[in-house]
PDB file of C-alpha atoms in Angstrom:
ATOM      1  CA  UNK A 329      14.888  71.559  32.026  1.00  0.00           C
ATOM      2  CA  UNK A 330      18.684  70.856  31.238  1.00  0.00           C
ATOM      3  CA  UNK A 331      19.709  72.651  34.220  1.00  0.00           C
ATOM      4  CA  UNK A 332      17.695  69.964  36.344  1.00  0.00           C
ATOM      5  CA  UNK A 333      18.692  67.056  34.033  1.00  0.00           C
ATOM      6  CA  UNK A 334      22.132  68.024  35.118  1.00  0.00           C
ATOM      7  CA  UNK A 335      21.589  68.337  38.759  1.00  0.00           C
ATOM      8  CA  UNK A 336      19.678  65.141  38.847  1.00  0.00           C
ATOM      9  CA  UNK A 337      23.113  63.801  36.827  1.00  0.00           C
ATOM     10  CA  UNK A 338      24.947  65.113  39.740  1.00  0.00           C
ATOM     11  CA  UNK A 339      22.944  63.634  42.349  1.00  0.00           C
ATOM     12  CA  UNK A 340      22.765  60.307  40.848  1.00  0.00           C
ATOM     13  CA  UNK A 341      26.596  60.271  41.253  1.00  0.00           C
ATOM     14  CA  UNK A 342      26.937  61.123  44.730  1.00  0.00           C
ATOM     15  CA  UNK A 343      26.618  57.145  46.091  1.00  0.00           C
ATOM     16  CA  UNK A 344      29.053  56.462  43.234  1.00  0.00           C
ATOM     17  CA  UNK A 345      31.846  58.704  44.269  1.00  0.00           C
ATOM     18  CA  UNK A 346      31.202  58.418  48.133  1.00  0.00           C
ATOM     19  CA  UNK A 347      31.635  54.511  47.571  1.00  0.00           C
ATOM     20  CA  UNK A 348      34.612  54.348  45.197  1.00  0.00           C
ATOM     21  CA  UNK A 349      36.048  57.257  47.766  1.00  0.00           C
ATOM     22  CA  UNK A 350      35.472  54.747  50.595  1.00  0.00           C
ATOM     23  CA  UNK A 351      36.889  51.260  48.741  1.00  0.00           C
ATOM     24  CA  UNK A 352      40.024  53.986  47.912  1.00  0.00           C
ATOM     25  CA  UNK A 353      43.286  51.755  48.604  1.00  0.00           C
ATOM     26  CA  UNK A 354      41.810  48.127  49.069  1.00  0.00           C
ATOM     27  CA  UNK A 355      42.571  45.009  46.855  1.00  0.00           C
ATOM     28  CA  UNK A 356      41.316  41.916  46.695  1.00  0.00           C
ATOM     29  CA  UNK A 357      42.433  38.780  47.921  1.00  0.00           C
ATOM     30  CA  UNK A 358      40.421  36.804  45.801  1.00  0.00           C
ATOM     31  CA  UNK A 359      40.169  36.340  41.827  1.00  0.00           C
ATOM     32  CA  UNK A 360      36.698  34.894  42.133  1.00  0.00           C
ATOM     33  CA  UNK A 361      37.711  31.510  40.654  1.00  0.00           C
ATOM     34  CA  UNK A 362      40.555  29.835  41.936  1.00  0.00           C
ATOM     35  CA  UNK A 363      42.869  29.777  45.283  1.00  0.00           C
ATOM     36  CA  UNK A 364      45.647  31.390  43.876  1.00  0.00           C
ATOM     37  CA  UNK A 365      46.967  33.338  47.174  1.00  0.00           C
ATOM     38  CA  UNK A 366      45.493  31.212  49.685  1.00  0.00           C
ATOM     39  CA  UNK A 367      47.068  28.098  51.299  1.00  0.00           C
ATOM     40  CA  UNK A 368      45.407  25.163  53.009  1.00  0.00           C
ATOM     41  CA  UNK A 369      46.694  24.700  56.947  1.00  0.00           C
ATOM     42  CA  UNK A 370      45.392  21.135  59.014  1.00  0.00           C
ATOM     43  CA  UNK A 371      42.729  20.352  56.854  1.00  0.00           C
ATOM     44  CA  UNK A 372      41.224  17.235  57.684  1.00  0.00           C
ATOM     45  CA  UNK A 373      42.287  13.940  56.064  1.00  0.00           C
ATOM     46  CA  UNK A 374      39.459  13.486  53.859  1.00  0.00           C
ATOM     47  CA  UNK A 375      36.841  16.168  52.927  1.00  0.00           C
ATOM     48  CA  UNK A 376      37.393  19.288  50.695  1.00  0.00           C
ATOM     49  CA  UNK A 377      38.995  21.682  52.560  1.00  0.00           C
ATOM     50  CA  UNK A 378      38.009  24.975  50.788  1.00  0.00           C
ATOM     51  CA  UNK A 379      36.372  25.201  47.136  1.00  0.00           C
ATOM     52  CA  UNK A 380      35.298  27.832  45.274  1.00  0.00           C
ATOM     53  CA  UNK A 381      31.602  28.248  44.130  1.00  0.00           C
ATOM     54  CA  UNK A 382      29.911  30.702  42.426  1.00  0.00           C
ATOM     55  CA  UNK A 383      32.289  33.849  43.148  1.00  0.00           C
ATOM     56  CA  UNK A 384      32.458  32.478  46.660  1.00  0.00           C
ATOM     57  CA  UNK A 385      35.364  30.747  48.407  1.00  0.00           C
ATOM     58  CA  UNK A 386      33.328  27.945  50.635  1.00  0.00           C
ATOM     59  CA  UNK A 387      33.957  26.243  53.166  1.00  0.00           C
ATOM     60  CA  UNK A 388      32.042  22.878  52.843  1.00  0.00           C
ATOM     61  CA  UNK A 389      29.958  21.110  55.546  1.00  0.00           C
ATOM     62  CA  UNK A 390      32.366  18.124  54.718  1.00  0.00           C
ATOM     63  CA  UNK A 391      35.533  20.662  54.853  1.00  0.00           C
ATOM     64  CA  UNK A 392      37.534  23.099  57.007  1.00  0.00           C
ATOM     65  CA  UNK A 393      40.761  23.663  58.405  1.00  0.00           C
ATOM     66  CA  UNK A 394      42.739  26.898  58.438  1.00  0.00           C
ATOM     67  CA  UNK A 395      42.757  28.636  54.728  1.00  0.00           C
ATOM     68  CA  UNK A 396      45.556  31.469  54.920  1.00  0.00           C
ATOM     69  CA  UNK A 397      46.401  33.868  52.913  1.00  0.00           C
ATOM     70  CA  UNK A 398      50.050  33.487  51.594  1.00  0.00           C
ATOM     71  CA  UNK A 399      51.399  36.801  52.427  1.00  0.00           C
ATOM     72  CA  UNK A 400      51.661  38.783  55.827  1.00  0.00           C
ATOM     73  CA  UNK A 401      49.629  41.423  57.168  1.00  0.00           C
ATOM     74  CA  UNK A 402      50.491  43.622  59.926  1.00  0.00           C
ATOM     75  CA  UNK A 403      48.030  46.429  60.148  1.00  0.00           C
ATOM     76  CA  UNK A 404      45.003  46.353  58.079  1.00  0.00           C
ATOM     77  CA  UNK A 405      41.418  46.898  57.101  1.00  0.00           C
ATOM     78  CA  UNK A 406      39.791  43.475  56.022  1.00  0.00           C
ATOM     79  CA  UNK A 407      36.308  43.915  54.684  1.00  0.00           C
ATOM     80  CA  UNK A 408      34.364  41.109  53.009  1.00  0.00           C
ATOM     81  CA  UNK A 409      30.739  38.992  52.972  1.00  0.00           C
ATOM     82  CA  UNK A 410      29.867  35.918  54.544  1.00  0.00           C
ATOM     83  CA  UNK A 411      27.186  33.836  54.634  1.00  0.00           C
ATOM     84  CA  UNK A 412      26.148  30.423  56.633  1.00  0.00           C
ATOM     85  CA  UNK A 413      23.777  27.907  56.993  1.00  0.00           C
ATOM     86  CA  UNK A 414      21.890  27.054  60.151  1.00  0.00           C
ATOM     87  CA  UNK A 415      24.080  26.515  62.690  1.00  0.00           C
ATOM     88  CA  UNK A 416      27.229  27.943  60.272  1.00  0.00           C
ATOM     89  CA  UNK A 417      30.324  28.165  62.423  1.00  0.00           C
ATOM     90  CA  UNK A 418      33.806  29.738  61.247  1.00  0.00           C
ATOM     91  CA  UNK A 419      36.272  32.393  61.858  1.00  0.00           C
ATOM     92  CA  UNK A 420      39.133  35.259  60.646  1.00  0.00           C
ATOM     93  CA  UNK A 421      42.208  34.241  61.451  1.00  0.00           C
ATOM     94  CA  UNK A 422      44.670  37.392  61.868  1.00  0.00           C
ATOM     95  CA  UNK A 423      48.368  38.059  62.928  1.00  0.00           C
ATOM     96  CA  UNK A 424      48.009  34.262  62.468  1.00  0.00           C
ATOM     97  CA  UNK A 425      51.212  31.739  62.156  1.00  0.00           C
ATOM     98  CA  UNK A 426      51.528  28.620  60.309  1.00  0.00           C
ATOM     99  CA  UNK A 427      51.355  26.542  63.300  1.00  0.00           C
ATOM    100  CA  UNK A 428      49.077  25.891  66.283  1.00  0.00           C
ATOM    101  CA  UNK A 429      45.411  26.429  67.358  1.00  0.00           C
ATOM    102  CA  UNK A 430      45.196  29.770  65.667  1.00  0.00           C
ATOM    103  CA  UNK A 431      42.588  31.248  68.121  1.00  0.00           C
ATOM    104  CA  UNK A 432      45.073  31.171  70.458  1.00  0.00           C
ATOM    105  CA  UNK A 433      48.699  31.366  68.564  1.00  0.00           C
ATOM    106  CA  UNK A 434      47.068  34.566  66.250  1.00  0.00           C
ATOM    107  CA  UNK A 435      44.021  36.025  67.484  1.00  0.00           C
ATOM    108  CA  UNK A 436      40.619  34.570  65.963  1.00  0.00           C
ATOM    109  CA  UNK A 437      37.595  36.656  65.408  1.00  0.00           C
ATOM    110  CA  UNK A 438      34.408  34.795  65.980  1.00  0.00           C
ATOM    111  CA  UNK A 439      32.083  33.752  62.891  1.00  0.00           C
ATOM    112  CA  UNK A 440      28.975  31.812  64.405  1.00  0.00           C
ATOM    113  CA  UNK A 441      25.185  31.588  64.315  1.00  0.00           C
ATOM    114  CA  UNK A 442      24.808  32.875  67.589  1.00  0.00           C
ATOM    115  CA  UNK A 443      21.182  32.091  67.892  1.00  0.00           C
ATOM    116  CA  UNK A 444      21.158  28.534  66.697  1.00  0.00           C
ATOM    117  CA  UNK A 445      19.407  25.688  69.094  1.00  0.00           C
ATOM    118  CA  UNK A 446      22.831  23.884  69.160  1.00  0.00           C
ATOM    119  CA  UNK A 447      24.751  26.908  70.306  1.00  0.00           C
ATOM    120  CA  UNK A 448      22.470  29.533  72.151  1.00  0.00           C
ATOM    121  CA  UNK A 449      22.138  27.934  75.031  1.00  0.00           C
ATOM    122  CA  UNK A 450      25.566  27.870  75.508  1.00  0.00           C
ATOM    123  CA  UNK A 451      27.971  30.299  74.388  1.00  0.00           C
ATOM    124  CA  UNK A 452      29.961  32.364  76.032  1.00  0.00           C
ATOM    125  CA  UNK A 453      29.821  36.080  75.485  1.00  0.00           C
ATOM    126  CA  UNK A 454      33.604  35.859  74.174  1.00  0.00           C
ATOM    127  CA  UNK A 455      32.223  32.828  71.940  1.00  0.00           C
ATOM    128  CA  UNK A 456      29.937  34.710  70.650  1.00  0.00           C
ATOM    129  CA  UNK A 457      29.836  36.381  66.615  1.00  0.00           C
ATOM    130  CA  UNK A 458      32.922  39.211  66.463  1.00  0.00           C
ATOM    131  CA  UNK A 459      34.500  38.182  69.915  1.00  0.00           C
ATOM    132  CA  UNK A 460      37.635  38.424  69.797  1.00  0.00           C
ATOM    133  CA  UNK A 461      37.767  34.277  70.681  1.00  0.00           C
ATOM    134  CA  UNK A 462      37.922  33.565  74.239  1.00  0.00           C
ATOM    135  CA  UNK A 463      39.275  36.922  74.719  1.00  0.00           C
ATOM    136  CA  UNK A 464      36.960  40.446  74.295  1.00  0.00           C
ATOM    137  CA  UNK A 465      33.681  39.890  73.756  1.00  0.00           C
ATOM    138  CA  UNK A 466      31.582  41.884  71.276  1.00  0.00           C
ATOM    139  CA  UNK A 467      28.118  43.696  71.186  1.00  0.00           C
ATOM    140  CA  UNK A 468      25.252  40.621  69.578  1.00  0.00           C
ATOM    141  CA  UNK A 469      21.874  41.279  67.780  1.00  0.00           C
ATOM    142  CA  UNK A 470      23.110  42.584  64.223  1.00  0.00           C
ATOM    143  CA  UNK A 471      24.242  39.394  62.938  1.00  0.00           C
ATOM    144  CA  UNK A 472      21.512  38.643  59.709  1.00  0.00           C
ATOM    145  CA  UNK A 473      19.692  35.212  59.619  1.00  0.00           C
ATOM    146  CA  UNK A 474      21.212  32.149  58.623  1.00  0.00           C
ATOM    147  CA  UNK A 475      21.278  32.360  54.587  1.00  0.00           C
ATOM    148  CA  UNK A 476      21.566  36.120  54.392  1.00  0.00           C
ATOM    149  CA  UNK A 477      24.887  37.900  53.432  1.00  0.00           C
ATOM    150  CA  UNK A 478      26.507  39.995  56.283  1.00  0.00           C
ATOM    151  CA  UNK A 479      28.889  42.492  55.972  1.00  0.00           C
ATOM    152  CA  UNK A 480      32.084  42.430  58.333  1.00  0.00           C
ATOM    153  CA  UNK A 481      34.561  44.745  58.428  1.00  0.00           C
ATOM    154  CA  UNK A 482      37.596  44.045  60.553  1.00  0.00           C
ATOM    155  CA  UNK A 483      40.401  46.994  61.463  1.00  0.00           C
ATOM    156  CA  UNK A 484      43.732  45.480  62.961  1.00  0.00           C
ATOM    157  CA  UNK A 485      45.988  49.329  63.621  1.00  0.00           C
ATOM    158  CA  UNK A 486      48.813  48.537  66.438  1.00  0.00           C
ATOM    159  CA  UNK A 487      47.414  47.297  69.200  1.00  0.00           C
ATOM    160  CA  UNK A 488      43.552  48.709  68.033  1.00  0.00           C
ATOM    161  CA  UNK A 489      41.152  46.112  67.047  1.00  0.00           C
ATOM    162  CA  UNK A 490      37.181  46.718  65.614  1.00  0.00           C
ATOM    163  CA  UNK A 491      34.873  44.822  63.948  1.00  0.00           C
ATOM    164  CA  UNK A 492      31.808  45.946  62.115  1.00  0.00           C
ATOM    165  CA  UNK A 493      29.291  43.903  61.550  1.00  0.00           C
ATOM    166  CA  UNK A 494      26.571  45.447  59.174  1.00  0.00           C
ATOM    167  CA  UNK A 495      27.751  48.687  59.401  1.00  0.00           C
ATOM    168  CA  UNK A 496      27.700  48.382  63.388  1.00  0.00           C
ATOM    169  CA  UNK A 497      30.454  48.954  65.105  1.00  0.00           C
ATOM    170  CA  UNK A 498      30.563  45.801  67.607  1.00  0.00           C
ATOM    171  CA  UNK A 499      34.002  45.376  68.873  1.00  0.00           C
ATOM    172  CA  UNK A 500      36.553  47.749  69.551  1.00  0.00           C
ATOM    173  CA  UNK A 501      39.475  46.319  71.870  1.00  0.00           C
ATOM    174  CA  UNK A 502      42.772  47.973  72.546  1.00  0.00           C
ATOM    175  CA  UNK A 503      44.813  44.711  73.462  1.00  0.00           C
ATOM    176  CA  UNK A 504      47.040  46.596  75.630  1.00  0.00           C
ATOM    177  CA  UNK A 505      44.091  46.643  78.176  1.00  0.00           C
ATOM    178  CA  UNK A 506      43.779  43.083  78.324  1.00  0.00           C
ATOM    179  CA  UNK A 507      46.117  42.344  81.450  1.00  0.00           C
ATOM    180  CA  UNK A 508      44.673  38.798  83.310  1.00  0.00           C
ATOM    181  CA  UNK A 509      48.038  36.766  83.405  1.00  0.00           C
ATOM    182  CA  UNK A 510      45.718  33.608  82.508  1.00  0.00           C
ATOM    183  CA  UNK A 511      44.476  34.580  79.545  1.00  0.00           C
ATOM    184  CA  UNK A 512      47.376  36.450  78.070  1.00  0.00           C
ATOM    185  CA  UNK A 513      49.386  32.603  78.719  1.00  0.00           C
ATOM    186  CA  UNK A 514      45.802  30.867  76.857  1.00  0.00           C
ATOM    187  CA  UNK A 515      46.748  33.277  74.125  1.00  0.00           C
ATOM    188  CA  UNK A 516      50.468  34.745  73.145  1.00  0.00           C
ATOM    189  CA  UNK A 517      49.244  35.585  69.394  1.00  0.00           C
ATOM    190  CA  UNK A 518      47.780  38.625  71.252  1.00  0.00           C
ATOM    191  CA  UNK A 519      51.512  39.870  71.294  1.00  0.00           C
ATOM    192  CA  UNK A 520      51.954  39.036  67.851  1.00  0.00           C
ATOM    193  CA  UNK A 521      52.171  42.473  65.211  1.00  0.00           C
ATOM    194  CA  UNK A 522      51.993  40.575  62.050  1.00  0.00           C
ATOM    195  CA  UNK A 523      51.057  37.374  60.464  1.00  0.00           C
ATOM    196  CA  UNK A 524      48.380  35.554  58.109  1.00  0.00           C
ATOM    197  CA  UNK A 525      45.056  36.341  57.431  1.00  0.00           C
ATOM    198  CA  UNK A 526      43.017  33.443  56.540  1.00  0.00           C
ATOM    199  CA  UNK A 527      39.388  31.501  57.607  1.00  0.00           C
ATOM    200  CA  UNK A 528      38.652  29.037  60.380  1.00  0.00           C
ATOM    201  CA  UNK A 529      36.444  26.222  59.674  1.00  0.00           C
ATOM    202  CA  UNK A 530      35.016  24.148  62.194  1.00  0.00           C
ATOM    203  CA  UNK A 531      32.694  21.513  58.953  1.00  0.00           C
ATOM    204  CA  UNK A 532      29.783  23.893  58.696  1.00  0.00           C
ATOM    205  CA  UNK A 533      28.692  25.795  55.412  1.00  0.00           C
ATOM    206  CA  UNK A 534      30.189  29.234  55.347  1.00  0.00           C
ATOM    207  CA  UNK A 535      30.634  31.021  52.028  1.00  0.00           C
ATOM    208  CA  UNK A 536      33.124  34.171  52.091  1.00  0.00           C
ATOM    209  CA  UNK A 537      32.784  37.142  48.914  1.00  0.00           C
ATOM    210  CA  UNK A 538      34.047  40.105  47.965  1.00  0.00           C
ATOM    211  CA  UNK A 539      37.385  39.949  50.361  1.00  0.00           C
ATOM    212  CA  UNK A 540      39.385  42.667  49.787  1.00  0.00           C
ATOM    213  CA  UNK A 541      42.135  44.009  52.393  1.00  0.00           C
ATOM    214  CA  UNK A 542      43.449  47.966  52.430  1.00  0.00           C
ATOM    215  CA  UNK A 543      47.126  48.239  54.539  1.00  0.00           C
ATOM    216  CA  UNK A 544      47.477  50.624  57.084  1.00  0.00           C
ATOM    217  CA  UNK A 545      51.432  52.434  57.800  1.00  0.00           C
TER     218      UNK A 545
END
C-alpha cells in the first residue's frame, strides 16, 4: 500500500514539474496591481487609458491608446490571457517605437472578435485574430467566445514569428519571405529587430492577465 501511495505521489507531480519546466526562464511584466513598467502612448484626451482591475490590466470601453512596456525587447516569448467583450478589439504591439501608427512602424498582432456582427462581414483575412496586421494572415476558428479567457502565446526569434492561440499554433511567418514592395513601404517596423512590447486599444473592453515574457539570445 505505501509503495502505491508513493507512485500515486509521483504521478500527481508530473503536471507540476512539466509546467514549472515549461514557465522555466519567464518573468512577469506585471505586479498585478499597479502600472509600474508600463507607459501610456496617444491615449485619448479624455477616458482612462489603461486601469488595473482585479489582477487584470484593462483596457476600458471608454479607454485605449498604445500601453508599452518601458524596456526593449528584441527576441522573445510573450505568453499571457486575454479576454473581451462582444465585439472586443485590441492588439500586441512588438519591436514597437514610441512614435507612429504602431501596426505599421512595429509590427501589430491582431486581437479581435472575429465573429462579431460588426466585424464578420468584413474583415480581411490579415485583419483577422493573430494576423500579423495587414501583413500575414493567420489560421481562425480557435479563438474562445467573447467573455472566455484565451491563451496567446507569441514567439518573436530573428526574423521568425508564431502565435499560439489556445495551444494552436496559428501563425508562423518568417518576415524575410514577405517581399511585395507595397506592403514592405505600408510597414518598415517589419525591418525593425527590437523595440516595445505593449497593447493596442481601439475603446473596446479587453482585459490582459498573467503576462509574463522569457528572452531569447
Amino acid at each position: 500500500m505505501e509503495g502505491l501511495r508513493s507512485r500515486l505521489v509521483l504521478l500527481a507531480l508530473v503536471p507540476v514539474v512539466a509546467l514549472a519546466a515549461a514557465e522555466e526562464g519567464f518573468v512577469s511584466l506585471f505586479d498585478g496591481e499597479t502600472l509600474n513598467g508600463w507607459l501610456l502612448v496617444h491615449g485619448k484626451k479624455s477616458g482612462r487609458g489603461y486601469i488595473v482591475e482585479n489582477g487584470a490590466i484593462v483596457c476600458p470601453a471608454d479607454g485605449g491608446g498604445n500601453l508599452l512596456t518601458v524596456r526593449e525587447y528584441a527576441n522573445f516569448i510573450l505568453r499571457f490571457e486575454f479576454r473581451m467583450e462582444p465585439g472586443g478589439n485590441n492588439g500586441v504591439g512588438i519591436r514597437a517605437p514610441l512614435a507612429g501608427d504602431i501596426a505599421y512602424s512595429g509590427m501589430e498582432i491582431q486581437i479581435i472578435d472575429d465573429d462579431h456582427p460588426k466585424y464578420k462581414d468584413w474583415l480581411k483575412p490579415v485583419q483577422r485574430h493573430g494576423a500579423i496586421y495587414d501583413v500575414v494572415p493567420a489560421k481562425p476558428g480557435y479563438l474562445k467566445p467573447a467573455g472566455e479567457w484565451n491563451e496567446e502565446e507569441i514567439v518573436a526569434d530573428g526574423r521568425r514569428i508564431q502565435v499560439r492561440l489556445n495551444g494552436h499554433l496559428i501563425l508562423d511567418a518568417n518576415l524575410d519571405e514577405i517581399t511585395d514592395p507595397a506592403v514592405l513601404k505600408r510597414h518598415p517596423g517589419l525591418a525593425r529587430a527590437s523595440g516595445h512590447i505593449g497593447f493596442l486599444g481601439h475603446g473596446t473592453r479587453v482585459e490582459f492577465r498573467n503576462i509574463r515574457i522569457k528572452e531569447l539570445p
